[in-house]
XYZ file of N, CA and C in Angstrom:
606
model
N 9.659 42.562 -82.005
C 9.526 42.566 -80.520
C 10.567 43.621 -80.045
N 10.167 44.664 -79.314
C 11.121 45.629 -78.794
C 11.648 45.168 -77.459
N 12.789 45.620 -77.028
C 13.324 45.273 -75.715
C 12.377 45.606 -74.543
N 11.729 46.761 -74.646
C 10.776 47.170 -73.578
C 9.627 46.250 -73.467
N 9.069 45.846 -74.666
C 7.938 44.911 -74.590
C 8.337 43.552 -74.053
N 9.527 43.099 -74.442
C 9.943 41.765 -73.942
C 10.207 41.821 -72.425
N 10.751 42.917 -71.935
C 10.902 43.027 -70.477
C 9.581 42.981 -69.736
N 8.594 43.685 -70.337
C 7.261 43.675 -69.767
C 6.631 42.313 -69.721
N 6.765 41.571 -70.783
C 6.229 40.206 -70.859
C 6.921 39.310 -69.841
N 8.223 39.403 -69.737
C 8.968 38.568 -68.778
C 8.506 38.879 -67.305
N 8.250 40.152 -67.115
C 7.895 40.574 -65.741
C 6.464 40.156 -65.360
N 5.603 40.002 -66.359
C 4.190 39.930 -66.054
C 3.559 38.526 -66.349
N 4.292 37.699 -67.141
C 3.641 36.445 -67.491
C 4.049 35.302 -66.528
N 3.227 34.251 -66.510
C 3.471 33.103 -65.641
C 4.845 32.534 -65.853
N 5.569 32.355 -64.690
C 6.897 31.791 -64.677
C 7.957 32.603 -65.441
N 7.580 33.815 -65.879
C 8.493 34.576 -66.703
C 8.867 33.849 -67.924
N 7.933 33.053 -68.462
C 8.192 32.197 -69.605
C 7.388 32.660 -70.833
N 8.094 33.338 -71.737
C 7.391 33.866 -72.922
C 7.239 32.721 -73.934
N 5.928 32.467 -74.323
C 5.630 31.498 -75.294
C 4.680 31.986 -76.393
N 4.801 31.402 -77.562
C 3.984 31.797 -78.706
C 3.275 30.653 -79.288
N 2.108 30.909 -79.910
C 1.392 29.801 -80.627
C 2.023 29.556 -81.978
N 1.565 28.600 -82.655
C 2.099 28.298 -84.013
C 1.889 29.404 -84.967
N 0.944 30.191 -84.700
C 0.607 31.363 -85.592
C 1.428 32.590 -85.228
N 2.311 32.437 -84.177
C 3.128 33.578 -83.811
C 2.539 34.546 -82.738
N 1.370 34.131 -82.198
C 0.698 34.952 -81.173
C 1.154 34.623 -79.800
N 1.400 35.622 -78.992
C 1.772 35.404 -77.588
C 0.658 34.745 -76.876
N 0.932 33.593 -76.179
C -0.192 32.856 -75.568
C 0.089 32.391 -74.179
N 1.022 33.050 -73.509
C 1.239 32.712 -72.056
C 0.310 33.514 -71.190
N -0.110 32.949 -70.083
C -1.077 33.613 -69.222
C -0.418 34.700 -68.389
N -1.137 35.771 -68.027
C -0.570 36.804 -67.132
C -0.543 36.290 -65.683
N 0.445 36.658 -64.993
C 0.541 36.304 -63.555
C 0.271 37.575 -62.777
N -0.962 37.639 -62.194
C -1.355 38.849 -61.486
C -0.680 39.106 -60.191
N 0.109 38.045 -59.744
C 0.932 38.241 -58.516
C 2.206 38.991 -58.783
N 2.587 39.087 -60.072
C 3.874 39.691 -60.395
C 3.670 41.150 -60.856
N 4.198 42.062 -60.057
C 4.061 43.458 -60.399
C 5.313 43.984 -61.193
N 6.354 43.153 -61.234
C 7.552 43.568 -61.953
C 8.429 44.411 -61.042
N 9.710 44.655 -61.515
C 10.616 45.462 -60.753
C 10.405 46.877 -60.888
N 10.606 47.637 -59.838
C 10.509 49.109 -59.938
C 11.405 49.588 -61.091
N 10.912 50.477 -61.929
C 11.740 50.941 -63.100
C 13.098 51.472 -62.737
N 13.167 52.210 -61.556
C 14.442 52.706 -61.180
C 15.430 51.606 -60.829
N 14.983 50.543 -60.097
C 15.854 49.414 -59.792
C 16.184 48.634 -61.007
N 15.214 48.495 -61.938
C 15.433 47.754 -63.139
C 16.565 48.431 -63.986
N 16.481 49.773 -64.098
C 17.500 50.476 -64.855
C 18.823 50.312 -64.272
N 18.935 50.335 -62.951
C 20.208 50.169 -62.218
C 20.697 48.739 -62.475
N 19.845 47.759 -62.354
C 20.270 46.337 -62.587
C 20.774 46.105 -64.022
N 20.062 46.635 -64.997
C 20.424 46.431 -66.411
C 21.813 47.047 -66.693
N 22.032 48.274 -66.137
C 23.308 48.915 -66.393
C 24.464 48.180 -65.650
N 24.239 47.664 -64.489
C 25.261 46.925 -63.753
C 25.601 45.615 -64.466
N 24.529 44.936 -64.926
C 24.755 43.692 -65.639
C 25.577 43.932 -66.914
N 25.156 45.040 -67.633
C 25.845 45.382 -68.799
C 27.338 45.663 -68.628
N 27.672 46.331 -67.532
C 29.060 46.608 -67.145
C 29.829 45.297 -66.866
N 29.120 44.423 -66.230
C 29.751 43.156 -65.798
C 30.041 42.254 -67.034
N 29.108 42.263 -68.018
C 29.256 41.302 -69.138
C 29.888 41.980 -70.410
N 30.050 43.250 -70.389
C 30.550 43.926 -71.561
C 31.948 43.378 -71.953
N 32.024 43.021 -73.191
C 33.256 42.423 -73.784
C 33.675 41.104 -73.217
N 32.790 40.495 -72.390
C 33.062 39.168 -71.798
C 31.985 38.166 -72.236
N 31.080 38.579 -73.088
C 29.978 37.723 -73.375
C 29.697 37.774 -74.908
N 29.395 36.613 -75.445
C 29.071 36.506 -76.881
C 27.834 35.658 -77.099
N 26.923 36.159 -77.899
C 25.675 35.451 -78.222
C 25.816 34.828 -79.583
N 25.430 33.563 -79.649
C 25.516 32.841 -80.944
C 24.209 32.115 -81.183
N 23.858 31.884 -82.438
C 22.737 31.015 -82.805
C 23.283 29.862 -83.660
N 23.714 28.753 -82.947
C 24.318 27.628 -83.575
C 23.732 26.355 -83.089
N 23.963 25.312 -83.776
C 23.608 23.963 -83.269
C 24.423 23.706 -82.045
N 23.775 23.174 -80.999
C 24.443 23.008 -79.679
C 25.733 22.203 -79.819
N 25.751 21.223 -80.774
C 26.923 20.406 -80.946
C 28.150 21.213 -81.407
N 27.869 22.306 -82.183
C 28.969 23.141 -82.608
C 29.576 23.913 -81.388
N 28.705 24.338 -80.530
C 29.182 25.044 -79.276
C 29.988 24.065 -78.445
N 29.492 22.870 -78.242
C 30.224 21.893 -77.434
C 31.577 21.501 -78.014
N 31.666 21.544 -79.366
C 32.955 21.242 -79.961
C 33.972 22.322 -79.676
N 33.491 23.556 -79.415
C 34.431 24.628 -79.054
C 34.987 24.559 -77.638
N 34.271 23.829 -76.821
C 34.589 23.762 -75.355
C 35.980 23.121 -75.144
N 36.708 23.614 -74.121
C 37.972 23.147 -73.801
C 38.111 22.983 -72.301
N 39.032 22.120 -71.773
C 39.168 21.935 -70.350
C 39.301 23.317 -69.635
N 38.643 23.487 -68.537
C 38.647 24.763 -67.842
C 37.341 25.517 -68.101
N 36.646 25.180 -69.170
C 35.292 25.756 -69.413
C 34.252 25.035 -68.556
N 33.136 25.773 -68.283
C 32.019 25.167 -67.615
C 30.780 25.394 -68.506
N 30.157 24.318 -68.911
C 29.013 24.325 -69.816
C 27.745 24.135 -69.015
N 26.751 25.050 -69.115
C 25.454 24.797 -68.541
C 24.470 24.575 -69.693
N 23.703 23.425 -69.578
C 22.743 23.117 -70.650
C 21.347 22.940 -70.057
N 20.406 23.537 -70.746
C 18.957 23.407 -70.340
C 18.193 22.983 -71.560
N 18.397 21.751 -72.055
C 17.770 21.321 -73.314
C 16.236 21.092 -73.110
N 15.555 21.023 -74.261
C 14.051 20.739 -74.152
C 13.889 19.501 -73.329
N 12.957 19.533 -72.397
C 12.722 18.358 -71.555
C 11.961 17.336 -72.366
N 12.339 16.099 -72.135
C 11.722 14.942 -72.862
C 10.209 14.928 -72.583
N 9.875 15.206 -71.381
C 8.453 15.136 -70.937
C 7.506 16.074 -71.611
N 8.015 17.133 -72.253
C 7.157 18.145 -72.846
C 7.602 18.499 -74.276
N 8.422 17.642 -74.897
C 8.884 17.979 -76.269
C 8.528 16.928 -77.259
N 7.729 15.894 -76.842
C 7.401 14.841 -77.804
C 5.853 14.608 -77.878
N 5.125 15.406 -77.054
C 3.682 15.206 -76.985
C 3.021 16.020 -78.076
N 1.695 15.892 -78.250
C 0.948 16.648 -79.227
C 1.050 18.139 -78.894
N 1.007 18.504 -77.622
C 1.080 19.908 -77.234
C 2.497 20.269 -76.838
N 3.401 20.035 -77.734
C 4.839 20.253 -77.439
C 5.090 21.751 -77.150
N 5.932 22.020 -76.150
C 6.216 23.363 -75.707
C 7.446 23.923 -76.489
N 8.070 23.054 -77.330
C 9.262 23.466 -78.064
C 9.028 23.266 -79.553
N 9.730 24.028 -80.378
C 9.664 23.797 -81.814
C 10.143 22.409 -82.204
N 11.235 21.967 -81.544
C 11.810 20.675 -81.810
C 12.252 20.056 -80.490
N 12.190 18.765 -80.444
C 12.764 18.012 -79.332
C 14.232 17.855 -79.524
N 14.926 17.064 -78.685
C 16.301 16.807 -78.807
C 16.523 15.330 -78.909
N 17.286 14.884 -79.970
C 17.544 13.483 -80.038
C 18.336 13.004 -78.878
N 17.800 12.089 -78.125
C 18.419 11.606 -76.854
C 19.795 11.002 -77.106
N 19.903 10.119 -78.015
C 21.150 9.411 -78.308
C 22.267 10.368 -78.747
N 21.890 11.380 -79.629
C 22.881 12.353 -80.049
C 23.328 13.213 -78.843
N 22.380 13.524 -77.962
C 22.758 14.344 -76.855
C 23.765 13.621 -75.910
N 23.443 12.342 -75.648
C 24.293 11.541 -74.833
C 25.677 11.445 -75.432
N 25.785 11.270 -76.750
C 27.064 11.239 -77.439
C 27.842 12.471 -77.298
N 27.116 13.616 -77.313
C 27.805 14.878 -77.139
C 28.398 15.032 -75.717
N 27.624 14.520 -74.758
C 28.136 14.590 -73.355
C 29.376 13.671 -73.223
N 29.372 12.505 -73.922
C 30.535 11.644 -73.896
C 31.776 12.433 -74.424
N 31.520 13.226 -75.454
C 32.584 14.032 -76.009
C 33.136 15.049 -74.998
N 32.265 15.646 -74.165
C 32.771 16.555 -73.156
C 33.520 15.843 -72.110
N 33.067 14.627 -71.739
C 33.805 13.824 -70.776
C 35.203 13.464 -71.314
N 35.322 13.111 -72.527
C 36.628 12.668 -73.113
C 37.559 13.828 -73.149
N 37.029 15.099 -73.313
C 37.905 16.268 -73.344
C 38.158 16.872 -71.948
N 37.441 16.378 -70.906
C 37.609 16.868 -69.535
C 36.983 18.200 -69.320
N 35.846 18.407 -70.000
C 35.088 19.693 -69.873
C 33.955 19.445 -68.871
N 33.858 20.369 -67.902
C 32.796 20.238 -66.894
C 31.465 20.819 -67.383
N 30.424 20.265 -66.829
C 29.054 20.722 -67.305
C 28.040 20.517 -66.200
N 26.936 21.275 -66.366
C 25.699 21.102 -65.565
C 24.556 20.977 -66.511
N 23.655 20.062 -66.275
C 22.521 19.855 -67.218
C 21.246 19.816 -66.419
N 20.329 20.726 -66.706
C 18.947 20.681 -66.252
C 18.160 19.810 -67.256
N 17.606 18.698 -66.762
C 17.003 17.768 -67.777
C 15.915 16.898 -67.090
N 14.684 17.156 -67.475
C 13.534 16.436 -66.998
C 13.403 16.353 -65.467
N 12.742 15.369 -64.934
C 12.534 15.310 -63.514
C 11.375 14.389 -63.179
N 10.624 14.740 -62.102
C 9.527 13.868 -61.648
C 8.483 14.701 -61.008
N 7.209 14.167 -61.039
C 6.110 14.881 -60.350
C 5.424 13.753 -59.601
N 5.454 13.844 -58.282
C 4.888 12.833 -57.457
C 5.713 11.516 -57.706
N 4.983 10.507 -58.088
C 5.606 9.200 -58.408
C 5.913 9.047 -59.887
N 5.512 10.065 -60.656
C 5.728 9.912 -62.106
C 7.000 10.613 -62.581
N 7.877 9.817 -63.260
C 9.135 10.325 -63.764
C 8.967 10.590 -65.271
N 9.671 11.618 -65.753
C 9.560 11.993 -67.114
C 10.931 11.781 -67.863
N 10.793 11.151 -69.055
C 11.960 10.996 -69.890
C 12.939 9.885 -69.370
N 13.907 9.617 -70.188
C 14.960 8.661 -69.850
C 16.052 9.349 -69.040
N 16.599 8.695 -68.047
C 17.711 9.207 -67.295
C 18.959 9.166 -68.239
N 19.922 10.097 -67.966
C 21.191 10.024 -68.651
C 21.896 8.745 -68.191
N 22.570 8.031 -69.089
C 23.237 6.735 -68.752
C 24.229 6.862 -67.616
N 24.231 5.807 -66.811
C 25.178 5.805 -65.701
C 26.634 5.860 -66.122
N 26.925 5.363 -67.331
C 28.279 5.357 -67.839
C 28.898 6.759 -67.963
N 28.024 7.800 -67.972
C 28.536 9.174 -68.090
C 29.133 9.636 -66.753
N 28.849 8.873 -65.667
C 29.493 9.098 -64.374
C 29.202 10.550 -63.855
N 27.935 10.952 -63.905
C 27.604 12.246 -63.367
C 26.614 12.072 -62.287
N 26.556 13.065 -61.351
C 25.594 13.019 -60.267
C 24.233 13.562 -60.732
N 23.209 12.969 -60.200
C 21.838 13.448 -60.505
C 21.253 13.955 -59.180
N 20.928 15.272 -59.147
C 20.345 15.865 -57.985
C 18.987 16.340 -58.319
N 18.002 15.974 -57.468
C 16.615 16.429 -57.696
C 16.342 17.683 -56.899
N 16.016 18.748 -57.608
C 15.713 20.071 -57.027
C 14.220 20.339 -56.981
N 13.698 20.625 -55.780
C 12.287 20.936 -55.622
C 11.913 22.178 -56.371
N 10.911 22.068 -57.254
C 10.416 23.254 -57.999
C 9.055 23.684 -57.564
N 8.552 23.131 -56.479
C 7.306 23.605 -55.874
C 6.127 22.705 -56.386
N 4.958 23.154 -56.052
C 3.711 22.390 -56.443
C 3.562 22.341 -57.929
N 3.156 21.234 -58.453
C 2.934 21.108 -59.885
C 1.650 21.844 -60.281
N 1.804 22.713 -61.290
C 0.586 23.382 -61.799
C -0.445 22.443 -62.333
N 0.014 21.481 -63.100
C -0.838 20.450 -63.724
C -1.547 19.656 -62.645
N -0.829 19.270 -61.554
C -1.420 18.546 -60.478
C -2.454 19.308 -59.758
N -2.149 20.623 -59.535
C -3.143 21.501 -58.851
C -4.430 21.571 -59.608
N -4.306 21.663 -60.955
C -5.570 21.737 -61.794
C -6.410 20.446 -61.678
N -5.733 19.310 -61.354
C -6.449 18.011 -61.224
C -6.878 17.827 -59.808
N -6.669 18.831 -58.896
C -7.126 18.725 -57.505
C -6.157 17.958 -56.658
N -4.903 17.755 -57.110
C -3.915 17.047 -56.387
C -2.863 18.045 -55.912
N -1.882 17.568 -55.099
C -0.851 18.453 -54.582
C 0.519 17.743 -54.658
N 0.870 17.422 -55.867
C 2.167 16.753 -56.136
C 3.244 17.802 -56.197
N 4.406 17.426 -55.700
C 5.591 18.292 -55.749
C 6.402 17.940 -57.007
N 6.840 18.980 -57.708
C 7.702 18.770 -58.882
C 9.176 18.802 -58.473
N 9.955 17.860 -58.994
C 11.373 17.849 -58.827
C 12.008 17.950 -60.169
N 12.952 18.871 -60.369
C 13.707 18.919 -61.578
C 15.100 18.328 -61.410
N 15.572 17.612 -62.430
C 16.836 16.955 -62.366
C 18.009 17.845 -62.740
N 19.051 17.836 -61.950
C 20.305 18.578 -62.314
C 21.416 17.540 -62.284
N 21.995 17.371 -63.463
C 23.163 16.441 -63.632
C 24.455 17.286 -63.520
N 25.415 16.724 -62.780
C 26.664 17.435 -62.530
C 27.806 16.509 -62.951
N 28.673 17.022 -63.804
C 29.818 16.245 -64.291
C 30.669 15.730 -63.141
N 31.274 14.593 -63.362
C 32.028 13.890 -62.297
C 33.075 14.698 -61.579
N 33.832 15.467 -62.320
C 34.930 16.186 -61.745
C 34.477 17.387 -60.893
N 33.201 17.756 -61.075
C 32.643 18.858 -60.200
C 32.105 18.359 -58.896
N 31.996 17.054 -58.714
C 31.368 16.545 -57.494
C 32.071 16.939 -56.183
N 33.400 17.093 -56.306
C 34.152 17.475 -55.119
C 33.760 18.853 -54.616
N 33.072 19.674 -55.434
C 32.633 20.997 -55.005
C 31.162 20.991 -54.506
N 30.530 19.855 -54.557
C 29.104 19.777 -54.208
C 28.914 19.195 -52.841
N 28.226 19.908 -51.977
C 27.913 19.434 -50.667
C 26.357 19.416 -50.478
N 25.781 18.235 -50.708
C 24.320 18.137 -50.697
C 23.831 17.556 -49.388
N 23.006 18.257 -48.707
C 22.365 17.773 -47.468
C 21.119 16.948 -47.895
N 21.260 15.604 -47.886
C 20.234 14.750 -48.374
C 18.959 14.793 -47.510
N 19.104 15.405 -46.265
C 17.950 15.440 -45.384
C 17.113 16.706 -45.610
N 17.634 17.599 -46.503
C 16.901 18.821 -46.848
C 15.838 18.450 -47.877
N 14.553 18.632 -47.588
C 13.501 18.197 -48.474
C 13.498 18.953 -49.857
N 14.172 20.090 -49.950
C 14.188 20.880 -51.145
C 15.061 20.311 -52.241
N 16.007 19.508 -51.897
C 16.813 18.823 -52.845
C 17.349 17.528 -52.263
N 17.688 16.618 -53.169
C 18.197 15.346 -52.647
C 19.111 14.673 -53.731
N 20.108 13.994 -53.276
C 21.036 13.296 -54.166
C 20.374 12.005 -54.578
N 20.120 11.810 -55.852
C 19.496 10.600 -56.323
C 20.507 9.465 -56.552
N 21.420 9.645 -57.459
C 22.458 8.637 -57.710
C 23.769 9.300 -58.056
N 24.827 8.844 -57.489
C 26.157 9.365 -57.853
C 27.035 8.123 -58.175
N 27.737 8.228 -59.379
C 28.590 7.161 -59.705
C 30.014 7.751 -59.843
N 30.938 7.286 -59.111
C 32.293 7.710 -59.162
C 33.240 6.593 -59.456
N 34.315 6.837 -60.175
C 35.350 5.774 -60.387
C 36.206 5.660 -59.132
N 36.462 4.391 -58.694
C 37.397 4.281 -57.556
C 38.808 4.172 -58.032
N 39.793 3.926 -57.145
C 41.154 3.873 -57.552
C 41.518 2.753 -58.477
N 40.663 1.740 -58.567
C 40.931 0.581 -59.437
C 40.179 0.736 -60.756
N 39.632 1.891 -61.028
C 38.992 2.101 -62.276
C 37.621 1.492 -62.376
N 37.079 0.980 -61.312
C 35.739 0.428 -61.354
C 34.743 1.453 -60.850
N 33.474 1.244 -61.192
C 32.464 2.246 -60.841
C 31.936 1.909 -59.448
N 31.801 2.885 -58.610
C 31.207 2.752 -57.253
C 29.971 3.581 -57.176
N 28.825 2.967 -56.795
C 27.590 3.659 -56.616
C 27.453 4.131 -55.168
N 27.327 5.451 -54.935
C 27.200 5.947 -53.604
C 25.698 6.304 -53.270
């Protein structure tokens, strides 16, 4: 795959999500609404991003647990693991799912080290929720972000809204100002420790 071909696929396929079949064939549908970025603007953006990230960015192909072991206080970890709702079915969208208990244990490790994190993980469509919630004992906020009309729901002649879950580590909560009256996102559950070391649900 050449960089130019990959850019083209990202610009023109549904949701900018490149997917392949088990035989290695590209199988994502084209999105005829997406014309892509003007080549002149794209070239400018690529060069500016390159200048911004040059010598400040490192790409690795490692088990996620190895990366989390490297994290230290002051770091901010963003995780977008395979969603439980689409990684255990017959038509799995991922090569492998993620062991839920191992993932939770890794997050406990981040908490014990005082490392901040954000996690995009599962969500809900209409009244249907997908996957297990992260345990309350992790003391992180769960915010539901509106992701628009569900494609699957639309195909069934329904109009359900999809919400994706964003979990925020406890120490980051002081930076979060969520307007719970805004329909595009809402605070689901926040658990904070009070001064006496007990958990308080807000």
